[in-house]
Amino acid sequence: MGITHKLGIAGINAIKRPDQIRTVLGSCIGIAVVDIDAGVGGMAHIMLPAATGPTESPGKFADTGVDALLERVLAAGARQNRLTAKIAGGAAMFGDGADSGIGSRNAQAVKERLEKHKIQLVASEVGGNKGRRMCLNPETGEVEVQKIGQEATIL
Amino acid sequence: MTLVSDAPVLNALGKVAVHGAAEASTALSKWFGRGVRVTSDGFESVPFESLNAAIGEPERIVVAVRMPIDGEITGDILLTMPEEVAMTLCDLLMQQPPGTTTSIGEMELSCIQETGNIVGSAMMNGLVGWLGVTAAPGPPVVLHDMACATVEPTLVEQASVSDEILLARTDFLMDKLWLEWGLFLLPSPKSSALIAKRCESDQFERFESVINSVAASGAMNASQALSKWFGASVRLRTDGFVDVPLDELESMLGNPEEPVAALRMNVTGGFLAESLLAFAEPVALSLIDLLMGQPMGTSKQLDDAGRSCLQETANIVSSSYVNSLCSWLGVSATPQAPQYQFDLAAAVVAPILLEQAKVSDSVLFTRTDFLMDGHWLDWIFLLVPSPQAMDQIRKMCE
């Protein structure tokens, strides 16, 4: 039985089986990438669509975050051509007006960046107005997503 | 890049938060019909990797109220509390026996929303009055969700330009019990710059901000030392130094006629001051039981062994404060062995104020609150610099 790593806001981390990694998302997007054959996966917690300048926290942005996540999982032993991605989050927590659609813009930016790296997006659960807990198991590639008061779904 | 990392500016910003918190105390006391005290540590600049520690357990289910700030300054105010705390609060507001509310529905959400509205509006009144700007909170939106999910959207605007989040955190005490609420004030990047600029202007005296930061660092040192000494989490809160007219002193010190066990320590060396730690008798007795590892209620009177426990505790608190003052002033000073007194509160406090009272009609001192494992401890700690020491501090600020 491995340990479960917790990922904070703007965090990026890569793990190996039997460990798992989880995070909590509101308007942010959680990106899970996994190479099941290698048993290596990783997660990033993205807050904003694109970096406007140099940053010490690449995990904040979709563009720098996806790039940094890929670097981490490749360094941990994953192969780029076997990587697949799943995303969750991007809720309009306080209604669309208050958040100026940041959740859906984040989701779009993440999808574009994954495409640029030719990483296949195999599942996603984004939007709505509820927070989500997201957990990746790199052994199976399964991503469990749960909203409060609801049954978990498996992506 | 960070919004504000300059320590003096952060300290000056702290005064803004403290002022807002004071207004919130008054408004909440009225709303609940009982004494509520709201205090703030002021602003801090938190890197992303430390954010979870600042906002609490990310997966905890909370009720959160968000109010956008609109006007010359913009940003967000967010009040969050764990759902079980929200239920207790609803019982209190609806005048039901504790435990009546068992779930969060429409009615409960609107109760918390109104509480958020009151806290947020009071905080804003304090802020705009102090800063001399016009701004008001927009309509509050209430959420029932995981802590991290409710906080995230309020961080986005700052995150777009900064690698750290500038926020003010607030603690709430009701009837001397610590309430597990979090209130965050998050200025937008543009407003942070405006607030910082106002804080640097002449209306904010550098002297005040410097001594307050020294008091805060003393409190932090003492928190660590006391936590070790008790083997429990002890947190000291200070409003910094306050300048109190002599005729208002008594009301600041609780009940002047209460008998207290007091430890008085002269600070001598390169910095002269008086310090005093005092407890009501029952509080002193339970403290002794705790330190001796015996069941509560074992100590019935203040004997020699008990006194030396109290003396050591006083020594720890006082040394922590004096050390942080000395390291800032670049001098060395030490508190002398604590002298024990058992007498009425007013009687033990008066002598340590004498030196200042000789030359001034008001007294400048730090006041500190103590929290152990989330419970408020009924202790008084005062540090009163001598007039010469105040001149030393003023010189350092020039």
XYZ file of C-alpha atoms in Angstrom:
553
model
C 0.000 0.000 0.000
C 1.542 3.282 -1.071
C 1.000 6.725 0.315
C -1.336 9.420 -0.947
C 0.398 12.687 -1.801
C -1.635 15.853 -1.376
C -1.227 18.516 -4.000
C -1.831 22.167 -3.077
C -2.942 25.132 -5.138
C -0.530 25.709 -8.064
C 1.308 22.503 -7.116
C 2.966 20.023 -9.516
C 4.153 16.560 -8.569
C 5.077 13.223 -10.178
C 4.626 9.874 -8.411
C 5.136 6.139 -8.969
C 2.872 3.218 -8.109
C 1.737 2.209 -5.516
C 1.471 5.857 -4.417
C -1.509 8.011 -5.339
C -1.965 11.766 -5.614
C -4.987 13.913 -4.830
C -6.096 17.532 -4.811
C -9.192 19.698 -4.290
C -10.424 21.889 -7.134
C -12.863 24.783 -7.482
C -12.369 26.996 -10.518
C -8.881 25.521 -10.996
C -8.158 22.589 -13.313
C -6.501 19.412 -12.153
C -4.500 17.671 -14.886
C -3.575 14.039 -14.332
C -1.149 12.427 -16.764
C -0.176 8.782 -16.582
C 2.026 6.146 -18.238
C 0.365 2.968 -16.983
C 3.120 0.714 -18.344
C 5.737 2.560 -16.305
C 3.367 3.010 -13.350
C 4.269 6.702 -13.355
C 1.815 9.564 -13.129
C 1.621 13.175 -12.126
C -0.753 15.975 -11.379
C -0.817 19.761 -11.724
C -3.251 22.229 -10.145
C -3.751 25.062 -12.643
C -5.260 28.443 -11.670
C -5.015 30.572 -14.809
C -4.901 30.099 -18.608
C -1.541 31.660 -19.535
C 1.591 33.094 -17.976
C 2.154 36.808 -18.556
C 5.841 36.765 -17.634
C 8.480 34.748 -15.812
C 7.142 32.942 -12.750
C 8.537 30.985 -9.820
C 5.310 28.957 -9.634
C 4.839 27.418 -13.096
C 1.920 25.354 -11.727
C -0.259 28.450 -11.668
C -0.652 28.621 -15.438
C -1.939 26.171 -18.041
C 0.961 26.701 -20.458
C 3.874 26.614 -17.999
C 2.060 24.086 -15.791
C 1.544 21.444 -18.495
C 5.160 21.856 -19.644
C 6.535 21.512 -16.124
C 4.277 18.536 -15.353
C 5.511 16.701 -18.446
C 9.125 17.372 -17.477
C 8.485 15.916 -14.018
C 6.773 12.700 -15.175
C 9.350 12.087 -17.918
C 12.129 12.526 -15.354
C 10.307 9.999 -13.134
C 10.445 7.373 -15.904
C 7.331 7.915 -18.038
C 7.539 7.840 -21.869
C 5.915 10.701 -23.741
C 4.283 8.492 -26.414
C 2.521 6.413 -23.750
C 1.163 9.362 -21.751
C -2.561 10.037 -21.559
C -4.313 12.850 -19.729
C -7.528 13.360 -17.765
C -8.769 16.668 -16.416
C -11.315 17.793 -13.824
C -12.407 21.029 -12.136
C -13.073 24.389 -13.771
C -16.282 25.063 -11.838
C -17.968 28.474 -11.749
C -17.977 28.440 -7.930
C -19.558 31.843 -7.388
C -21.534 31.987 -10.630
C -20.222 32.896 -14.064
C -20.397 36.656 -13.492
C -18.191 36.691 -10.391
C -15.470 34.489 -11.830
C -15.632 35.865 -15.382
C -15.699 32.328 -16.744
C -12.216 31.547 -15.445
C -13.052 27.841 -15.023
C -13.973 27.252 -18.646
C -11.074 29.389 -19.923
C -8.711 27.291 -17.798
C -10.151 24.073 -19.235
C -9.767 25.335 -22.802
C -6.168 26.472 -22.223
C -5.199 23.105 -20.711
C -6.720 21.205 -23.654
C -4.799 23.352 -26.139
C -1.508 22.874 -24.332
C -1.977 19.102 -24.146
C -2.709 19.037 -27.887
C 0.450 21.000 -28.564
C 2.442 18.249 -26.820
C 0.349 15.562 -28.617
C -0.887 14.145 -25.312
C -4.252 12.478 -25.754
C -7.006 13.782 -23.458
C -8.986 10.613 -22.702
C -11.504 11.889 -20.137
C -12.667 15.097 -18.553
C -15.192 16.293 -16.021
C -15.246 20.070 -15.986
C -17.734 22.886 -15.355
C -20.737 23.051 -13.064
C -20.688 25.031 -9.825
C -19.344 22.502 -7.293
C -15.870 21.823 -5.979
C -14.246 18.439 -6.707
C -11.797 16.118 -5.012
C -9.591 14.433 -7.634
C -7.365 11.406 -7.032
C -5.029 9.617 -9.501
C -3.895 6.016 -9.207
C -0.944 5.541 -11.615
C -1.184 1.745 -11.285
C -4.545 1.642 -13.102
C -4.654 5.112 -14.617
C -8.001 5.633 -12.906
C -8.965 9.096 -11.735
C -11.608 9.294 -9.030
C -13.613 12.517 -8.941
C -16.020 13.357 -6.137
C -18.251 16.327 -5.361
C -19.587 16.776 -1.835
C -22.800 14.873 -1.142
C -22.419 12.825 -4.337
C -21.056 9.403 -5.265
C -17.541 9.384 -6.689
C -17.184 8.866 -10.453
C -14.267 7.113 -12.095
C -12.689 8.690 -15.155
C 7.388 38.571 -8.290
C 5.460 39.510 -5.144
C 2.930 42.276 -4.514
C 4.409 43.534 -1.253
C 7.369 41.928 0.463
C 8.819 44.972 2.172
C 8.503 44.350 5.935
C 7.718 47.958 6.974
C 4.981 48.148 4.338
C 3.501 44.830 5.469
C 3.527 46.164 9.029
C 1.789 49.335 7.984
C -0.769 47.276 6.065
C -1.295 45.320 9.271
C -2.694 48.441 10.913
C -5.343 48.567 8.213
C -6.458 45.006 8.949
C -6.396 45.607 12.698
C -8.626 48.649 12.228
C -11.083 46.637 10.145
C -11.111 43.872 12.755
C -11.967 46.367 15.511
C -15.057 47.529 13.588
C -16.050 43.919 13.005
C -15.885 43.209 16.765
C -18.446 45.907 17.484
C -20.805 44.873 14.689
C -20.682 41.158 15.546
C -21.176 41.755 19.265
C -24.377 43.599 18.367
C -25.520 40.865 15.950
C -24.976 38.038 18.432
C -25.933 39.992 21.537
C -22.746 38.871 23.279
C -19.082 39.780 23.403
C -17.240 38.939 20.202
C -13.646 39.970 19.695
C -12.126 39.968 16.218
C -8.349 40.245 15.945
C -6.007 40.161 12.997
C -2.324 39.352 12.649
C -2.305 41.822 9.784
C -1.243 41.055 6.254
C 1.151 38.351 5.218
C 2.578 37.428 1.866
C 2.125 33.678 1.467
C 3.941 31.621 -1.192
C 1.773 29.057 -2.985
C 3.430 26.077 -1.329
C 2.383 27.431 2.081
C -1.166 28.355 1.086
C -2.779 25.158 2.328
C -1.361 25.775 5.790
C -2.763 29.307 5.703
C -6.275 28.375 4.585
C -6.698 25.138 6.547
C -7.379 21.528 5.555
C -8.301 21.744 1.825
C -10.855 18.896 1.843
C -12.772 20.083 4.907
C -16.422 20.906 4.168
C -17.070 24.546 4.918
C -19.689 27.208 4.528
C -18.082 30.221 2.854
C -19.330 33.731 2.137
C -17.574 35.763 -0.529
C -17.988 39.494 -0.916
C -16.377 41.326 -3.813
C -15.021 44.776 -2.890
C -15.857 47.522 -5.343
C -14.741 51.156 -5.449
C -11.382 52.901 -5.257
C -9.970 49.659 -3.933
C -11.084 46.257 -5.194
C -10.570 42.692 -4.072
C -12.405 40.049 -2.067
C -13.463 39.333 1.479
C -14.075 35.679 2.287
C -15.521 34.297 5.517
C -15.287 30.527 5.933
C -16.193 28.149 8.734
C -16.389 24.336 8.980
C -19.991 23.170 8.487
C -20.338 21.908 12.071
C -19.283 25.344 13.330
C -21.848 26.909 10.978
C -24.576 24.674 12.477
C -23.710 25.757 16.038
C -23.815 29.351 14.894
C -27.289 28.865 13.362
C -28.589 27.412 16.648
C -27.268 30.466 18.435
C -28.789 32.932 15.975
C -32.154 31.149 15.840
C -32.138 30.831 19.636
C -32.422 27.050 19.519
C -30.759 24.586 21.904
C -27.252 23.618 20.692
C -27.415 20.553 18.428
C -30.814 21.424 16.907
C -29.379 22.212 13.470
C -28.100 18.993 11.882
C -27.755 19.943 8.230
C -27.071 22.957 6.042
C -30.130 24.057 4.049
C -31.462 27.317 2.609
C -32.277 28.795 6.003
C -28.840 27.978 7.432
C -27.079 29.336 4.379
C -28.913 32.641 4.647
C -28.024 32.883 8.364
C -24.341 32.510 7.562
C -24.655 34.795 4.561
C -25.998 37.569 6.774
C -23.218 36.981 9.311
C -20.698 37.251 6.478
C -22.359 40.433 5.306
C -22.060 41.987 8.754
C -18.418 41.010 9.215
C -17.453 42.032 5.689
C -19.239 45.390 5.795
C -17.728 46.247 9.188
C -14.271 45.246 7.995
C -14.709 47.480 4.943
C -15.942 50.415 7.040
C -12.833 50.145 9.174
C -10.641 49.955 6.090
C -12.070 52.816 4.099
C -12.259 55.073 7.159
C -8.609 54.419 7.908
C -7.387 54.730 4.345
C -9.628 57.619 3.332
C -10.906 55.920 0.177
C -14.400 55.005 -0.990
C -15.220 51.334 -1.462
C -18.030 48.995 -0.427
C -18.624 45.255 -0.427
C -20.925 43.903 -3.145
C -23.732 41.402 -2.447
C -22.455 38.345 -0.524
C -22.546 34.913 -2.179
C -22.673 31.855 0.059
C -21.273 28.380 -0.766
C -21.306 24.969 0.915
C -18.286 23.085 -0.431
C -14.706 21.982 0.185
C -12.433 24.636 1.737
C -9.909 24.742 -1.086
C -12.605 24.990 -3.762
C -14.177 28.040 -2.097
C -10.879 29.886 -1.647
C -9.420 29.267 -5.112
C -11.513 31.748 -7.122
C -10.543 34.601 -4.773
C -6.826 33.991 -5.434
C -6.930 34.118 -9.207
C -6.490 37.842 -9.741
C -3.413 38.096 -7.501
C -1.995 34.852 -8.893
C -2.005 36.310 -12.379
C 0.726 38.802 -11.451
C 2.363 37.482 -8.274
C 4.033 34.329 -6.971
C 2.761 34.993 -3.459
C -0.692 35.776 -2.134
C -1.096 38.880 0.026
C -3.829 38.263 2.569
C -4.973 39.270 6.041
C -6.206 36.535 8.377
C -8.510 37.094 11.326
C -9.375 35.231 14.540
C -12.687 35.336 16.367
C -13.304 34.943 20.094
C -16.819 34.701 21.505
C -17.337 34.639 25.267
C -13.612 33.839 25.544
C -13.907 30.794 23.261
C -12.008 30.662 20.020
C -14.321 30.291 17.020
C -12.990 28.299 14.148
C -13.759 30.906 11.531
C -11.441 32.189 8.871
C -11.816 35.664 7.436
C -9.560 36.560 4.551
C -9.084 39.950 3.027
C -7.547 39.753 -0.434
C -6.836 43.077 -2.137
C -6.490 43.093 -5.910
C -2.958 43.760 -7.198
C -3.775 47.360 -8.120
C -5.332 48.003 -4.721
C -2.387 46.465 -2.861
C -0.159 49.077 -4.418
C -2.597 51.853 -3.502
C -2.966 50.662 0.094
C 0.780 50.276 0.493
C 1.313 53.813 -0.818
C -1.211 55.272 1.606
C 0.387 53.356 4.452
C 3.767 54.868 3.654
C 2.426 58.410 3.844
C 2.848 60.548 6.949
C -0.431 59.674 8.611
C 1.048 56.296 9.573
C 3.857 56.776 11.983
C 6.829 54.569 11.416
C 7.371 54.373 15.164
C 4.056 52.633 15.661
C 4.540 50.136 12.893
C 8.037 49.274 14.068
C 7.158 48.656 17.704
C 4.123 46.660 16.652
C 6.238 44.404 14.525
C 8.655 43.975 17.427
C 5.710 43.035 19.663
C 4.471 40.574 17.061
C 7.866 38.939 16.783
C 8.091 38.727 20.590
C 4.688 37.022 20.646
C 5.839 34.553 18.005
C 9.008 33.692 19.977
C 6.970 33.257 23.128
C 4.442 31.028 21.315
C 7.212 28.631 20.321
C 8.857 28.611 23.744
C 5.569 28.116 25.610
C 4.392 25.363 23.247
C 7.587 23.483 24.079
C 7.198 24.148 27.809
C 3.584 22.929 27.906
C 3.872 20.202 25.282
C 0.702 21.702 23.757
C 0.033 24.216 21.036
C 0.094 27.691 22.578
C -0.451 30.753 20.472
C 0.045 34.328 21.619
C -1.849 37.137 19.996
C -0.944 40.751 20.405
C -2.567 43.938 19.199
C 0.910 45.440 19.335
C 1.646 48.395 21.563
C -1.266 50.520 22.684
C -1.083 53.998 24.132
C -3.741 54.246 26.834
C -4.667 57.392 28.805
C -4.229 56.780 32.537
C -7.917 57.280 33.310
C -8.910 54.522 30.853
C -6.393 52.017 32.129
C -8.646 50.157 34.525
C -11.190 49.229 31.881
C -8.380 47.699 29.808
C -7.291 45.337 32.516
C -10.429 43.356 33.205
C -11.727 43.378 36.736
C -9.387 45.568 38.816
C -10.656 44.044 42.066
C -10.014 40.431 41.147
C -7.290 38.730 43.203
C -4.517 37.586 40.907
C -1.241 35.710 41.117
C 1.295 37.993 39.470
C 4.923 37.682 38.460
C 6.732 40.931 38.022
C 10.016 41.097 36.163
C 12.352 44.048 35.915
C 14.190 44.149 32.629
C 17.713 45.506 33.078
C 20.763 46.029 30.883
C 20.803 47.977 27.621
C 17.041 48.242 27.671
C 14.937 49.111 30.720
C 11.371 47.921 31.107
C 8.907 46.276 33.413
C 6.941 43.176 32.591
C 4.135 41.415 34.363
C 2.330 38.122 33.897
C -0.856 37.716 35.936
C -3.533 35.038 36.308
C -6.740 34.879 38.336
C -6.258 32.353 41.153
C -8.301 29.475 39.631
C -6.467 29.925 36.323
C -3.112 29.790 38.113
C -4.120 26.572 39.911
C -5.175 24.785 36.729
C -1.960 25.902 35.050
C 0.026 24.295 37.862
C -1.968 21.040 37.509
C -1.246 21.041 33.794
C 2.484 21.609 34.230
C 2.807 18.986 36.970
C 0.883 16.474 34.902
C -1.748 16.002 37.592
C -5.556 15.866 37.194
C -7.296 19.254 37.074
C -8.433 20.347 40.527
C -5.504 18.737 42.377
C -3.880 22.043 43.337
C -5.934 23.783 45.974
C -3.563 26.552 46.948
C -0.540 28.338 45.633
C 2.327 26.579 47.413
C 6.071 26.929 46.772
C 6.208 24.268 44.050
C 3.248 25.897 42.286
C 4.826 29.317 42.487
C 8.015 28.139 40.898
C 5.984 26.676 38.007
C 4.380 30.072 37.484
C 7.725 31.830 37.801
C 9.295 29.672 35.134
C 6.333 30.293 32.806
C 6.669 34.039 33.347
C 10.379 33.856 32.695
C 9.792 32.145 29.361
C 7.221 34.685 28.177
C 9.192 37.700 29.280
C 12.540 36.489 27.903
C 10.983 35.822 24.504
C 9.710 39.385 24.267
C 12.880 40.949 25.596
C 15.025 38.918 23.195
C 13.139 40.146 20.164
C 13.262 43.766 21.356
C 16.974 43.495 22.081
C 17.867 41.919 18.781
C 16.096 44.745 16.996
C 17.721 47.462 19.125
C 21.105 45.759 19.013
C 21.472 45.778 22.804
C 21.464 43.080 25.422
C 19.080 43.012 28.352
C 17.662 40.354 30.618
C 14.554 40.034 32.743
C 15.436 39.607 36.423
C 14.047 36.702 38.463
C 10.262 37.012 38.677
C 8.896 38.407 41.936
C 5.715 36.712 43.068
C 2.759 38.737 44.336
C -0.782 37.740 45.186
C -3.070 40.735 45.309
C -5.863 42.667 43.599
C -5.293 43.150 39.852
C -5.157 46.949 40.012
C -2.685 46.790 42.898
C -0.159 44.593 41.077
C -0.395 46.484 37.777
C -0.002 50.026 39.137
C 3.689 49.802 40.175
C 4.926 48.740 36.765
C 3.314 51.784 35.131
C 4.864 54.329 37.488
C 7.957 55.235 35.482
C 5.962 56.125 32.401
C 3.235 57.834 34.401
C 5.842 60.218 35.857
C 6.517 61.724 32.455
C 3.299 61.142 30.520
C -0.483 61.175 30.889
C -0.789 57.940 29.021
C 0.932 54.591 29.184
C 2.316 52.648 26.228
C 2.406 48.901 26.632
C 1.767 45.611 24.801
C -1.218 43.508 25.637
C -1.219 39.848 24.770
C -3.854 37.138 24.529
C -3.021 33.464 24.964
C -4.695 30.555 23.160
C -3.933 26.947 24.086
C -5.251 24.194 21.819
C -7.844 26.657 20.560
C -9.012 27.784 24.023
C -8.535 31.270 25.271
C -6.481 31.433 28.467
C -7.357 34.125 30.931
C -3.815 35.474 31.353
C -2.558 39.028 31.302
C 0.916 39.846 30.056
C 2.154 43.413 29.933
C 5.481 44.759 28.772
C 6.023 48.415 29.681
C 9.169 50.070 28.309
C 10.756 52.757 30.494
C 10.709 56.346 29.159
C 14.439 56.003 28.334
C 13.751 52.813 26.408
C 11.018 54.554 24.425
C 13.511 57.252 23.453
C 15.890 54.499 22.336
C 13.159 52.996 20.141
C 12.221 56.407 18.711
C 15.861 57.099 17.826
C 16.115 53.775 16.033
C 13.089 54.744 13.946
C 14.529 58.072 12.766
